[in-house]
Coordinates of C-alpha atoms in Angstrom, one line a residue:
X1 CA 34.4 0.1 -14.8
X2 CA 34.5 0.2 -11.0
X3 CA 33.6 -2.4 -8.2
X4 CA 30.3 -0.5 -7.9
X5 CA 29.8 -0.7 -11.3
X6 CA 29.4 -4.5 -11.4
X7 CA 27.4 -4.8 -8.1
X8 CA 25.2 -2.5 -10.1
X9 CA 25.1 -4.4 -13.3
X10 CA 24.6 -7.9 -11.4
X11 CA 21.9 -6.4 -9.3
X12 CA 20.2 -5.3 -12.5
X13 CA 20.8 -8.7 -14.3
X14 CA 19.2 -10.5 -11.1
X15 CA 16.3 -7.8 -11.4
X16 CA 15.4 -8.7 -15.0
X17 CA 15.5 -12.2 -14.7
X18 CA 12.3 -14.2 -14.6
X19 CA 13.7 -16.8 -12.8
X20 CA 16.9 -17.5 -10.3
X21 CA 18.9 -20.2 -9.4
X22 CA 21.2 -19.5 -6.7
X23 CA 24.2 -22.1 -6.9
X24 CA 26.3 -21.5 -3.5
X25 CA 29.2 -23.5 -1.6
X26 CA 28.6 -25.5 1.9
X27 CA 30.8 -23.5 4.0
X28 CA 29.5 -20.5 6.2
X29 CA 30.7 -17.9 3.7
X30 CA 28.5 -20.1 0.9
X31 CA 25.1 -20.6 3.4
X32 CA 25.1 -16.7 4.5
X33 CA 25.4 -16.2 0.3
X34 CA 22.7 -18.2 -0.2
X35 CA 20.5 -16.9 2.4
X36 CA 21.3 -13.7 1.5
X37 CA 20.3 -14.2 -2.2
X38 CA 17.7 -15.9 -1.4
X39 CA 15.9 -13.6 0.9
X40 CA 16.6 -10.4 -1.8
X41 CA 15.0 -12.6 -4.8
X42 CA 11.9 -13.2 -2.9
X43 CA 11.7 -9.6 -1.5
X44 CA 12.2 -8.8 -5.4
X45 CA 9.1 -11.1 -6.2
X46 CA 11.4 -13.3 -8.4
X47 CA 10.9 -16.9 -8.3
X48 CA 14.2 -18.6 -6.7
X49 CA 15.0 -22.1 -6.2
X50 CA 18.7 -23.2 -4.7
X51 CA 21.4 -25.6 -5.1
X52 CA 24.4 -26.0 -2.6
X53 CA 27.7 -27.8 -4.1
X54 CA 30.4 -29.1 -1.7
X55 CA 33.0 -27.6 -4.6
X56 CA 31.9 -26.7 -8.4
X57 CA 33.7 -29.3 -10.6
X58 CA 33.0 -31.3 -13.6
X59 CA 31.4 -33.9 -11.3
X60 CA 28.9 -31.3 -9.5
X61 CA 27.7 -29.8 -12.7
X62 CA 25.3 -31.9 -13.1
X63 CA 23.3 -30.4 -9.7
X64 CA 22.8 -27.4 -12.1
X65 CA 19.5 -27.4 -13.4
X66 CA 19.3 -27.1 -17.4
X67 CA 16.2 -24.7 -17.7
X68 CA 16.1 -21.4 -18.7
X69 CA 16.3 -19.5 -15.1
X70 CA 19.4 -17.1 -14.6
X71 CA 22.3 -19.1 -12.9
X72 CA 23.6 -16.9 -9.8
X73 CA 26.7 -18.4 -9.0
X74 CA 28.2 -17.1 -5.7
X75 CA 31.2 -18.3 -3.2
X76 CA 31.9 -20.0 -6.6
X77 CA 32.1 -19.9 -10.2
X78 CA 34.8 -16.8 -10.7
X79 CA 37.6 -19.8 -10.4
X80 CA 35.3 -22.2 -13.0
X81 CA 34.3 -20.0 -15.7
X82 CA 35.3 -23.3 -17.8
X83 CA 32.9 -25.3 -16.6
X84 CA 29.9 -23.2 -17.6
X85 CA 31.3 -22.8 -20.7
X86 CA 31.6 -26.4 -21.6
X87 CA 28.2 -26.5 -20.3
X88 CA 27.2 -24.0 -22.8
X89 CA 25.9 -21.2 -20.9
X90 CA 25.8 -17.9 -22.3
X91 CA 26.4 -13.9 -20.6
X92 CA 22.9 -14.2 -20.8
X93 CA 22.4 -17.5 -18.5
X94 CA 25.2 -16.7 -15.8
X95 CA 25.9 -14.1 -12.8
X96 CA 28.6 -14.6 -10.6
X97 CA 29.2 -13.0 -7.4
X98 CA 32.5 -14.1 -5.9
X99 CA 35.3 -13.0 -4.4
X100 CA 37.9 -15.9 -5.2
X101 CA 40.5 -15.2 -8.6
X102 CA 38.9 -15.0 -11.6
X103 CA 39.6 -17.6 -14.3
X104 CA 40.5 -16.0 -17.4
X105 CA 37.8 -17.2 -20.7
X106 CA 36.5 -16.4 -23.6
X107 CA 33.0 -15.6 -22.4
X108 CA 32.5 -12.4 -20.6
X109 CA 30.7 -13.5 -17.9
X110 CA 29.2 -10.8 -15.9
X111 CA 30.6 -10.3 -12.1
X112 CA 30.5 -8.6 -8.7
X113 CA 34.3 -9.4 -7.5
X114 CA 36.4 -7.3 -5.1
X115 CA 39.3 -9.1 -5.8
X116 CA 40.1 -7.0 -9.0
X117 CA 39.6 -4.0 -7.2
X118 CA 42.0 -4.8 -4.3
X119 CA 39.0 -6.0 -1.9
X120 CA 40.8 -8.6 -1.3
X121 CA 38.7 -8.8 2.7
X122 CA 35.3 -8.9 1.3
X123 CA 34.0 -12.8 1.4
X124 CA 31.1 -13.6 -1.2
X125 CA 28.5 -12.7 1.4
X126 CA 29.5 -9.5 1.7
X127 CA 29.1 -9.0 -2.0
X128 CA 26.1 -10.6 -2.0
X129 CA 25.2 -8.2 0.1
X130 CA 26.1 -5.2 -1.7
X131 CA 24.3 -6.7 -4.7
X132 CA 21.3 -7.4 -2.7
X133 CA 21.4 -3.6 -1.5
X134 CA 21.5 -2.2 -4.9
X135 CA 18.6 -4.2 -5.9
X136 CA 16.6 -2.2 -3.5
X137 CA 18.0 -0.1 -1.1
X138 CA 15.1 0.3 1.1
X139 CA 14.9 -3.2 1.5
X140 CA 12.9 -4.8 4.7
X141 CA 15.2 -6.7 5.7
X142 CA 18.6 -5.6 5.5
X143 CA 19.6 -5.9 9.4
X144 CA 19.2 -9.1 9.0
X145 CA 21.0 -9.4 5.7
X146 CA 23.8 -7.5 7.0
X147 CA 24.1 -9.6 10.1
X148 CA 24.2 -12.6 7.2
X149 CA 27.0 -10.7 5.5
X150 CA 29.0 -10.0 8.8
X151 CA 28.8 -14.0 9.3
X152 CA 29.8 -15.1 5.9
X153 CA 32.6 -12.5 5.9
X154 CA 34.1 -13.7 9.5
X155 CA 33.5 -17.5 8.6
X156 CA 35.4 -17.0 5.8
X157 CA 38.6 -15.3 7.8
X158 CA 38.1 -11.8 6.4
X159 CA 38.4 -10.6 9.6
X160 CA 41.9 -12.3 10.9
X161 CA 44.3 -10.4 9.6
X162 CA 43.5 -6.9 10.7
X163 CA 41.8 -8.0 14.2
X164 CA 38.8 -7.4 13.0
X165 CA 36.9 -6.4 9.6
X166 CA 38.3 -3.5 7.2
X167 CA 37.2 -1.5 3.8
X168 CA 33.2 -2.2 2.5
X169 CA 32.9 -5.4 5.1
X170 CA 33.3 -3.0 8.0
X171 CA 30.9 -0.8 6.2
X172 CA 28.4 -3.5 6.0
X173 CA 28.6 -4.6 10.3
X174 CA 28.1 -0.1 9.9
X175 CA 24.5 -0.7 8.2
X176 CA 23.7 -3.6 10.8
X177 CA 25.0 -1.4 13.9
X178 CA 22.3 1.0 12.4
X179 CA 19.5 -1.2 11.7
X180 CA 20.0 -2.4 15.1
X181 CA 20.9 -5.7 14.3
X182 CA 24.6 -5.7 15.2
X183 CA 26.7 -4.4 17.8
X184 CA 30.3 -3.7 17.0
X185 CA 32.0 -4.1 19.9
X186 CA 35.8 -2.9 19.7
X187 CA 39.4 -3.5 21.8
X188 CA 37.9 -6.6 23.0
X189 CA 40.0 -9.5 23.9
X190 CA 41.4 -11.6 20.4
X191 CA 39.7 -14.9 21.3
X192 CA 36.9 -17.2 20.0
X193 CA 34.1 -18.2 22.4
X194 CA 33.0 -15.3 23.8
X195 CA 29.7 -15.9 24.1
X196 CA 29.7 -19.9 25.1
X197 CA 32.9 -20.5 26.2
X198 CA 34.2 -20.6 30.0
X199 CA 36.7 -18.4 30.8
X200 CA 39.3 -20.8 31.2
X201 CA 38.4 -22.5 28.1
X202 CA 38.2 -19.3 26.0
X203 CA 41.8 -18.4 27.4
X204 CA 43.4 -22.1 26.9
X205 CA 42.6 -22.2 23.4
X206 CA 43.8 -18.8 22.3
X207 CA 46.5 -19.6 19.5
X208 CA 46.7 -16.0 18.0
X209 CA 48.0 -14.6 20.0
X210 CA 49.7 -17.5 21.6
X211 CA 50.0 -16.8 25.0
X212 CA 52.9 -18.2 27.0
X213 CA 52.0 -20.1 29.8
X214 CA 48.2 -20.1 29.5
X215 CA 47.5 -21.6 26.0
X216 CA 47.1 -24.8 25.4
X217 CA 47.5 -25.3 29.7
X218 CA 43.8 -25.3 31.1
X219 CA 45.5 -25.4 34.8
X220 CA 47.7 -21.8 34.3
X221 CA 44.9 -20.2 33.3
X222 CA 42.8 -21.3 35.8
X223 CA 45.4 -20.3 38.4
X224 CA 46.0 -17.1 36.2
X225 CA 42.0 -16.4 36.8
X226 CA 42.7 -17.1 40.6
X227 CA 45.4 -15.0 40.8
X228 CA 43.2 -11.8 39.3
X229 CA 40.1 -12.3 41.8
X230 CA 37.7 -13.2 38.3
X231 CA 35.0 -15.6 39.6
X232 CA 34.5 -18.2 36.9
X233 CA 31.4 -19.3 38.1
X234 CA 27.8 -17.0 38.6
X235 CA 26.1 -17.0 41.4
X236 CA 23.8 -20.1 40.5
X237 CA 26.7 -21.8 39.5
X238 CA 26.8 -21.7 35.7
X239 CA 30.3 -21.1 34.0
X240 CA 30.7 -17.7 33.2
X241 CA 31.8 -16.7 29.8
X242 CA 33.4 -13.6 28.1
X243 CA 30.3 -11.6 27.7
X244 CA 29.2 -12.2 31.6
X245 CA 32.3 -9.9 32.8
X246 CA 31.9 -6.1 33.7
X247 CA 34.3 -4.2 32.3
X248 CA 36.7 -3.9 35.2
X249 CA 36.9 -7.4 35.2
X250 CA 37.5 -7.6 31.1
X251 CA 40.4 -4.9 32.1
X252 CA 42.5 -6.8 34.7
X253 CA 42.6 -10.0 32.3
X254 CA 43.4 -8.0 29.5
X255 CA 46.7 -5.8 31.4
X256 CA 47.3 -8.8 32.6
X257 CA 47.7 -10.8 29.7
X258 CA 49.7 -8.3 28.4
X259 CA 52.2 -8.1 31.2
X260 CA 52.8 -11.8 30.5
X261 CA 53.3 -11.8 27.2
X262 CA 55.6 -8.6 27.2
X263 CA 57.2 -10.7 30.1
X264 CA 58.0 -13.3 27.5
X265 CA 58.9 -10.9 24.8
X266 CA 55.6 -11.3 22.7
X267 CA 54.1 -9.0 20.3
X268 CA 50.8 -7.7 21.9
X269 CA 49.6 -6.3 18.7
X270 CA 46.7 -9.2 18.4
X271 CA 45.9 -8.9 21.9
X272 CA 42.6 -7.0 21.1
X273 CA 40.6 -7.8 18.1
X274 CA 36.8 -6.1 17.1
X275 CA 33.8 -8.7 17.8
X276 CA 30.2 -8.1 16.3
X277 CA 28.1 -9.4 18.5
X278 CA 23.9 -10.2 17.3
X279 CA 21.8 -8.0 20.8
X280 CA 18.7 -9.8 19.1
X281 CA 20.1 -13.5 19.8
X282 CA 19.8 -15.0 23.0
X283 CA 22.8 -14.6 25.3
X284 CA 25.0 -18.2 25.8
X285 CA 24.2 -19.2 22.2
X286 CA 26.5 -20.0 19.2
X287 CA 24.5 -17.2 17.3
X288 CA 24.7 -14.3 19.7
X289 CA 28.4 -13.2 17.7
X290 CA 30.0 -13.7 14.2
X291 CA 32.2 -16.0 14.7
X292 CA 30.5 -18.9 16.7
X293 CA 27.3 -18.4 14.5
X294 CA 29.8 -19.2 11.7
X295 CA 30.9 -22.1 13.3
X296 CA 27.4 -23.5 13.6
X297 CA 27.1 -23.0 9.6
X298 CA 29.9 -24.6 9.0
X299 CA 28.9 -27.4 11.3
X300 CA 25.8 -27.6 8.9
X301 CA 27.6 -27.5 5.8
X302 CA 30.5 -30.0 6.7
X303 CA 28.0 -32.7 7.6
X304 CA 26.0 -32.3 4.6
X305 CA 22.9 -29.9 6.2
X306 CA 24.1 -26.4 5.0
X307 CA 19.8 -25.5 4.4
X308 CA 19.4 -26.4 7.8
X309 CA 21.6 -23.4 8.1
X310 CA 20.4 -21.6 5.5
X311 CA 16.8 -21.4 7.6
X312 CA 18.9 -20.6 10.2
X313 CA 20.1 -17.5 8.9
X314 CA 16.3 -16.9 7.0
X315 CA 15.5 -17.2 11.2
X316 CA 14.4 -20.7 12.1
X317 CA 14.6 -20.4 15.8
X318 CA 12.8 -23.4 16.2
X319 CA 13.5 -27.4 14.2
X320 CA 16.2 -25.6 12.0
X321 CA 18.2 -24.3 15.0
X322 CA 17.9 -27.4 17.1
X323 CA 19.2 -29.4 14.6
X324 CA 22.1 -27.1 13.7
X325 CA 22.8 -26.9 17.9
X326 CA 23.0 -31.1 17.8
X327 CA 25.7 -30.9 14.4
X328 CA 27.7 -28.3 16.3
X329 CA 27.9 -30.7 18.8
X330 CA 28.7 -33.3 17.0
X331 CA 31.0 -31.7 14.3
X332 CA 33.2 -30.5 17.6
X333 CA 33.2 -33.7 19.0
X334 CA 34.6 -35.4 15.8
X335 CA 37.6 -32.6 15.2
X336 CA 37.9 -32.9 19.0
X337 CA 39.1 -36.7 18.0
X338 CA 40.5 -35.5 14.9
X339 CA 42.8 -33.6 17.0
X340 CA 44.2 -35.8 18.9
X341 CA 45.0 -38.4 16.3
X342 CA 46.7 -36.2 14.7
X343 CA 48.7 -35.2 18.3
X344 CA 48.6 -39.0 18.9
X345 CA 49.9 -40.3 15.2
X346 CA 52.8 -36.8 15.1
X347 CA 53.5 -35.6 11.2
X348 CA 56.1 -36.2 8.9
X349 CA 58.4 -33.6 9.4
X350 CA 60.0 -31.8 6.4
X351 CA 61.7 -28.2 5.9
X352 CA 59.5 -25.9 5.9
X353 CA 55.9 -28.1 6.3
X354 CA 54.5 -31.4 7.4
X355 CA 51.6 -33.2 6.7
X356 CA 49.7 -36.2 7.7
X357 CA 47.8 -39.0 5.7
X358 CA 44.7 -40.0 7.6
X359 CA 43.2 -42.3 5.0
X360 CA 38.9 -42.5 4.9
X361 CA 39.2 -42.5 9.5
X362 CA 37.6 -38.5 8.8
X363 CA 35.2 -36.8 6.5
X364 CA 37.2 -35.2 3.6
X365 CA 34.8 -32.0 5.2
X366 CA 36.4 -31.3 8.5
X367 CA 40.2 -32.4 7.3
X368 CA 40.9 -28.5 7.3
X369 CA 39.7 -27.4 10.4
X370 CA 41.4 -30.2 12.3
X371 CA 44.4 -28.6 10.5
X372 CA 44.1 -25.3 11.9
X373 CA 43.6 -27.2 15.7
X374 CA 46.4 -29.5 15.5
X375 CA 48.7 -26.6 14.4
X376 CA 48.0 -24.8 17.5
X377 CA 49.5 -27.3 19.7
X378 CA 52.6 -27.9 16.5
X379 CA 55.3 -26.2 15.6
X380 CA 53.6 -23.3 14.4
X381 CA 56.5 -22.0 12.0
X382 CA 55.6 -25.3 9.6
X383 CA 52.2 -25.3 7.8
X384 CA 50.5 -28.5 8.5
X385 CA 49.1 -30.5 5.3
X386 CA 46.3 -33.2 5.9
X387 CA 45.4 -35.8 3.3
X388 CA 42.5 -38.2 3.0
X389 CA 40.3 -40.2 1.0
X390 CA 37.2 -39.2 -0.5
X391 CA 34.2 -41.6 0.0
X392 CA 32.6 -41.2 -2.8
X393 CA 35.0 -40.9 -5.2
X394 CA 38.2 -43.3 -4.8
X395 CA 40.0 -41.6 -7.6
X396 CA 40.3 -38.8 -5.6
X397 CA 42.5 -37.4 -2.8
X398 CA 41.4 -34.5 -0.7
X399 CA 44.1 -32.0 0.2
X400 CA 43.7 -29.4 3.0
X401 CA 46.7 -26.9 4.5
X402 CA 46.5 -24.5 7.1
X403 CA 49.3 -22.0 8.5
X404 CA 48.8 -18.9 10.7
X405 CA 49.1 -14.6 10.1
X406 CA 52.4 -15.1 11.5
X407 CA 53.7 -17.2 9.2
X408 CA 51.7 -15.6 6.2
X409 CA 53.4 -12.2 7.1
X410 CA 56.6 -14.0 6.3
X411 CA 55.6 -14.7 2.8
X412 CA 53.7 -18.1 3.0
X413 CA 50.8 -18.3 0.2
X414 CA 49.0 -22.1 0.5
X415 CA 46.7 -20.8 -1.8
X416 CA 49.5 -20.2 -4.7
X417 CA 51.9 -23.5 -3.2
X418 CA 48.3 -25.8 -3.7
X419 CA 47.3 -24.4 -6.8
X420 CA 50.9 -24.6 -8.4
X421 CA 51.3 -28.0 -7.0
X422 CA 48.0 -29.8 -8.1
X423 CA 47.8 -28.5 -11.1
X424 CA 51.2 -29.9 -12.3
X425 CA 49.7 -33.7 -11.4
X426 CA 46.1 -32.7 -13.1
X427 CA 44.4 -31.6 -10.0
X428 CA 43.4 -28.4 -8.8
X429 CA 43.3 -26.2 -5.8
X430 CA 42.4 -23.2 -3.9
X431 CA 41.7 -21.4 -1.1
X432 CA 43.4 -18.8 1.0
X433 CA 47.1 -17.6 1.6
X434 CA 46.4 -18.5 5.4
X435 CA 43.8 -22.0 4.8
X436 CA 44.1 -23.8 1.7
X437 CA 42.8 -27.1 -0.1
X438 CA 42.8 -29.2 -3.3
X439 CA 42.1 -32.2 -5.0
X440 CA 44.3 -33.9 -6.7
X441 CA 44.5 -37.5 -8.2
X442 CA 44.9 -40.8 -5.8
X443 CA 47.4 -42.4 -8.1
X444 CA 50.0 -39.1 -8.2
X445 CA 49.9 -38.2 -4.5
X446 CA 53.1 -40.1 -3.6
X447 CA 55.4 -37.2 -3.5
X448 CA 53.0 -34.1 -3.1
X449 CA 54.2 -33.6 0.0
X450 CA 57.6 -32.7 -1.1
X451 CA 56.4 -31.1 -4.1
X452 CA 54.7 -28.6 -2.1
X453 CA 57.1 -28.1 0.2
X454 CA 59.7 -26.9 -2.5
X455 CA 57.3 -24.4 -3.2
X456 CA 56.8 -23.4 0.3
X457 CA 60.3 -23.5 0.7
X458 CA 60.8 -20.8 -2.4
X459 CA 58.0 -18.4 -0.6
X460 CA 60.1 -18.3 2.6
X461 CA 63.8 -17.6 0.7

């Protein structure tokens, strides 16, 4: 059997089904699923209904509907084989399109997964998306699909590591450059914002690369803007952003963010990244590129509203998109405060990590990317570990870690240390090498800290 072989075989399972439910995760990477499942069901005249889970656990089962419609699990399930089986389900009741490590069980389940097959930077999207292709490869709408795809796969980090995204997710942001519903645009500057963001801003906040001097210093690189002649504002007055600068102007911040960090003996390798940017969205929006669009999802998801982005993503320009536009705001102004309590309160310190307790003051749903802020202004060479309460479920204590590529180059798996960790105290984990989380119980998490830094500690010897 090859990876092709199960897209096929799922797509074929989906296609014979007289029913679908598509079961799908809150994040970006589970919204652009869902839309994407959703959208190829109805195209396929198959009835389709939906249910979004913060995390697929004994707890959440129960949002699974017992009737006889095919179960689509996807950003999910590969990891909780288990749980369907306790539940009963059959090869015949379950598809599972995933790209998280399998759990090994008795059933043979049948699933699309690229991480057998070494695809380890394909997100569930972009299986979804390969599964929605083979169920008809003409189909209407697969720009916009792809375009889906190419913002579950960058939500989801699959483009980080290289600079930009590699194997069958490149291929996919291929089939939307075609359709005309993507523009790859590559040896663009490595920074997020491009699209929203003034310049200063979009330079202040780069944290990979880190760039002495100007990140994490609004007044450098203001001066450092100055100093090159860039006008930050248009002629009406409006910040300029990224996307407002010719390509003359794009080339003297670039050489000359290079000459500073060679200055300062720093790798330039992640100077230049690939962005896919959406020509069909309106220019200064969150959903004109992959990687604010995801942001908005995510926003969505994190304050429980991931179908107001999925109607997003099925092209709600209208209610949907206002109301996802007001939780971006409101989901950055909340990690904005996360931030600095974190900066305000410091971390406990230990070898090779520290962490941070922050009780119920933050939704268990933004813990993580606080993380990955806070870190950027820390010492980078630590992963950061946030804990917090749960509100509905005191027993409960909600883990989240974040490191960098740097630091995952030299060995460091958050995915294996949470996982190993957790389920030695009867919790469980998961997640990423580079962003991690688990649960674990309330009552055992005096000392998880130092647990999990032994294991970090053992990655790094």
């Amino acid at each position: 059997m090859t990876f092709q072989d199960d897209v096929r075989a799922v797509a074929r399972q989906i296609q014979d089904a007289d029913a679908v439910t598509v079961i799908s995760h809150i994040d970006a990477d589970g919204i652009t699923s869902e839309a994407i499942m959703m959208q190829a069901c109805k195209d396929a005249h198959i009835p389709v209904q939906s249910v979004f889970v913060r995390q697929l656990e004994p707890m959440t089962m129960k949002y699974v509907p017992e009737d006889s419609s095919l179960k689509v699990f996807i950003d999910l399930g590969a990891g909780q084989q288990n749980l369907l089986e306790e539940r009963g389900m059959g090869t015949e009741d379950v598809a599972i399109i995933d790209h998280h490590v399998a759990q090994n069980v008795d059933t043979p389940y049948l699933q699309a997964n690229g991480q057998p097959y070494g695809y380890t930077q394909l997100s569930a999207a972009g299986v979804g998306y390969l599964v929605a292709k083979e169920m008809n490869p003409g189909h209407p709408h697969l720009g916009v699909l792809a375009q889906n795809a190419v913002v579950g796969n960058v939500g989801d980090m699959m483009a980080r590591e290289h600079c930009g995204l590699t194997g069958p997710a490149r291929e996919i942001a291929a089939d939307g450059e075609r359709a005309g519903t993507i523009k790859i645009v590559q040896q663009e500057l490595n920074c997020y914002g491009i699209s929203t963001r003034p310049l200063r801003v979009c330079l202040t906040f780069s944290d990979d690369p880190f760039i002495p001097g100007i990140s994490n210093n609004e007044q450098k690189a203001e001066a450092f803007l100055r100093k090159l002649e860039i006008e930050e504002r248009t002629a009406g007055g409006r910040q300029r952003v990224w996307e407002d600068l010719n390509q003359d102007e794009k080339s003297a911040i670039i050489n000359g963010l290079a000459q500073q960090m060679l200055a300062t003996g720093q790798d330039i390798s992640r100077l230049l990244s690939e962005h896919y940017i959406f020509p069909d969205e309106e220019r200064g929006t969150p959903l004109r590129n992959a990687s604010e669009y995801a942001t908005m999802l995510n926003a969505c998801g994190r304050w429980a509203k991931p179908r107001v982005g999925s109607a997003v993503c099925a092209g709600d320009r209208a209610q949907a998109y206002r109301e996802g536009e007001e939780m971006l705001r409101h989901h950055k102004r909340i990690i904005r405060e996360m931030m600095e309590y974190i900066l305000d309160t410091g971390t406990t310190v230990l070898s090779h990590m520290q962490h941070i307790h922050v009780g119920d003051r933050f939704p268990d749903t933004i813990v993580g990317i606080g993380a990955g802020m806070a870190l950027s202004k820390l010492d980078y060479e630590k992963p950061i570990m946030i804990l917090c309460y749960l509100n509905d479920d005191p027993e409960l204590v909600k883990v989240s870690m974040r490191t960098n590529t740097r630091m995952v180059e030299r060995g460091i798996d958050l995915q294996a240390a949470l996982i190993a960790a957790s389920e030695e105290i009867g919790g469980g984990g998961g997640g990423h090498k580079i962003a991690a989380g688990a649960y674990i119980p309330r009552n055992a998490e005096e000392g998880f800290a130092e647990r999990v830094n032994r294991i970090i500690a053992e990655q790094r010897s």
